[in-house]
Coordinates of C-alpha atoms and ligand atoms in Angstrom, one line a residue:
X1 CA 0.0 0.0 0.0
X2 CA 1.9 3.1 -0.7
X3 CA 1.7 6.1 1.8
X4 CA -0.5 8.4 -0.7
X5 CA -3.2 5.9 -0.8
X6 CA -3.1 5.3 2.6
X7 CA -3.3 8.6 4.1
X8 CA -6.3 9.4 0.7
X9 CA -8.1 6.0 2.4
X10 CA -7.9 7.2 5.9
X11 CA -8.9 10.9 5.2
X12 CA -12.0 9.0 3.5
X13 CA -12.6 7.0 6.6
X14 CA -12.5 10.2 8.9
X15 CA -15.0 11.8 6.7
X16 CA -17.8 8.9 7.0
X17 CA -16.0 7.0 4.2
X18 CA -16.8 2.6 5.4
X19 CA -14.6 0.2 4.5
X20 CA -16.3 -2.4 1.6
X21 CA -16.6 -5.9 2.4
X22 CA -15.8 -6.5 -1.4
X23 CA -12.5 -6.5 -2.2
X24 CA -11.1 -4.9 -5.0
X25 CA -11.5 -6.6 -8.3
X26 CA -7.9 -6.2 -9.6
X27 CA -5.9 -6.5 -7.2
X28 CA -8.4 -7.9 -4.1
X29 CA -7.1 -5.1 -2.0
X30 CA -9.1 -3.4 0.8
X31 CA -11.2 -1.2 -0.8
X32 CA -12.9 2.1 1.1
X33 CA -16.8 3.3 -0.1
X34 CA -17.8 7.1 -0.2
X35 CA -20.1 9.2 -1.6
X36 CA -21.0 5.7 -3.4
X37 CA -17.2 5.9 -4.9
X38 CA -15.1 3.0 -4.0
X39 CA -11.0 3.3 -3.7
X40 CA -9.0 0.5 -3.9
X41 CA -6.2 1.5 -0.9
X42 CA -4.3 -1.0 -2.6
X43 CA -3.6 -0.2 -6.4
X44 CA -5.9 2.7 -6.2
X45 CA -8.6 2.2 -8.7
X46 CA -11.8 2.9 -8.4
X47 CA -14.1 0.5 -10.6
X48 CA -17.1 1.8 -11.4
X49 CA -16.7 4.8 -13.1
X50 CA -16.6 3.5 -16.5
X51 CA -20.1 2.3 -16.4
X52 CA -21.3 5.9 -15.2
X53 CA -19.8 7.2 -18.6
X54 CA -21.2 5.1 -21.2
X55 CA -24.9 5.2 -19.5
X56 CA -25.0 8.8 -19.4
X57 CA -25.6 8.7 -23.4
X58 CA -29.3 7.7 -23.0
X59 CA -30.2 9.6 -19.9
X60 CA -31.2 13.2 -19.0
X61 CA -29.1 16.0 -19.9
X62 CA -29.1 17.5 -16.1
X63 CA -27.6 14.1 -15.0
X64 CA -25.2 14.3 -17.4
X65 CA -24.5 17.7 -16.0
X66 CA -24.2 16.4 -12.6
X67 CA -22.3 13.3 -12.9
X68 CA -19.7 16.0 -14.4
X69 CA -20.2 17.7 -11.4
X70 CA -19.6 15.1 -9.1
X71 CA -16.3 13.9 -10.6
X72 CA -15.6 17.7 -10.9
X73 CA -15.8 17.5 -7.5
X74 CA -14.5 14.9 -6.1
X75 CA -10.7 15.6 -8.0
X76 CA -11.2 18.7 -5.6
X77 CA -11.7 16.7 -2.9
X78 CA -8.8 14.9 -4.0
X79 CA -6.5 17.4 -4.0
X80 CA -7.7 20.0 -1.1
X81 CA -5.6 19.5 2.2
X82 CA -7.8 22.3 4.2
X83 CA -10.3 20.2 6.2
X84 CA -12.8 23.8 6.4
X85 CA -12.6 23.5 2.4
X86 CA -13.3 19.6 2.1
X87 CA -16.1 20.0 4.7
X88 CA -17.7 22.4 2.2
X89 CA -16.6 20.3 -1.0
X90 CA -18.4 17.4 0.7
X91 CA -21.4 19.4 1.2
X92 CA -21.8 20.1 -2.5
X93 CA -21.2 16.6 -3.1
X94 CA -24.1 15.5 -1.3
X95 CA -26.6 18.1 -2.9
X96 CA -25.4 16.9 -6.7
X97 CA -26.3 13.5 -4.8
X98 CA -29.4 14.3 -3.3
X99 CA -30.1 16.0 -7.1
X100 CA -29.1 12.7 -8.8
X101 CA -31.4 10.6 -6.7
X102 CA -34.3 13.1 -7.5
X103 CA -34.1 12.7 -11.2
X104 CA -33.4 8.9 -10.8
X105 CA -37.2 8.8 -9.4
X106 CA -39.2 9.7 -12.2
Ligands
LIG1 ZN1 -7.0 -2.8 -6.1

């Protein structure tokens, strides 16, 4: 486990992040779940994505817009060390969510 990943995996966990009972599918490393993102705290992928991007050709053009959004927003996460700022980022996060869920409904 390298010391990025690590200390990315336990910021995760300190921000609500749980630790998934599935291990990765690569490499069968521990993976951590947030925000319904997985990281591998092994070789650091996070399955799933690709699946987002080719379903968003047939779906509505706001949850394009969001699912933009949220990956916007989580690389921000990624890189921003102030906790203030990743409280906030977090709080956006879960409004695109709460967004997402509300067009998924109709
Ligand atoms: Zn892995």
């Amino acid at each position: 486990m390298s010391e990025e990943l690590r200390k990315e995996a336990a910021k995760m966990l300190l921000n609500g992040a749980t630790l998934l009972s599935e291990p990765c599918p690569y490499c069968k490393g521990v993976r951590v779940m947030k925000e319904g993102q997985a990281l591998c705290t092994k070789c650091g992928r996070k399955p799933g994505k690709k699946k987002i991007v080719t379903e968003e050709k047939r779906e509505n053009p706001l949850k394009q817009t969001l699912d933009k959004k949220l990956e916007d927003l989580s690389k921000e996460l990624e890189k921003e060390m102030d906790h203030d700022k990743q409280q906030a980022i977090l709080k956006s996060i879960n409004s695109v969510l709460e967004m997402i869920d509300k067009i998924k409904e109709k």
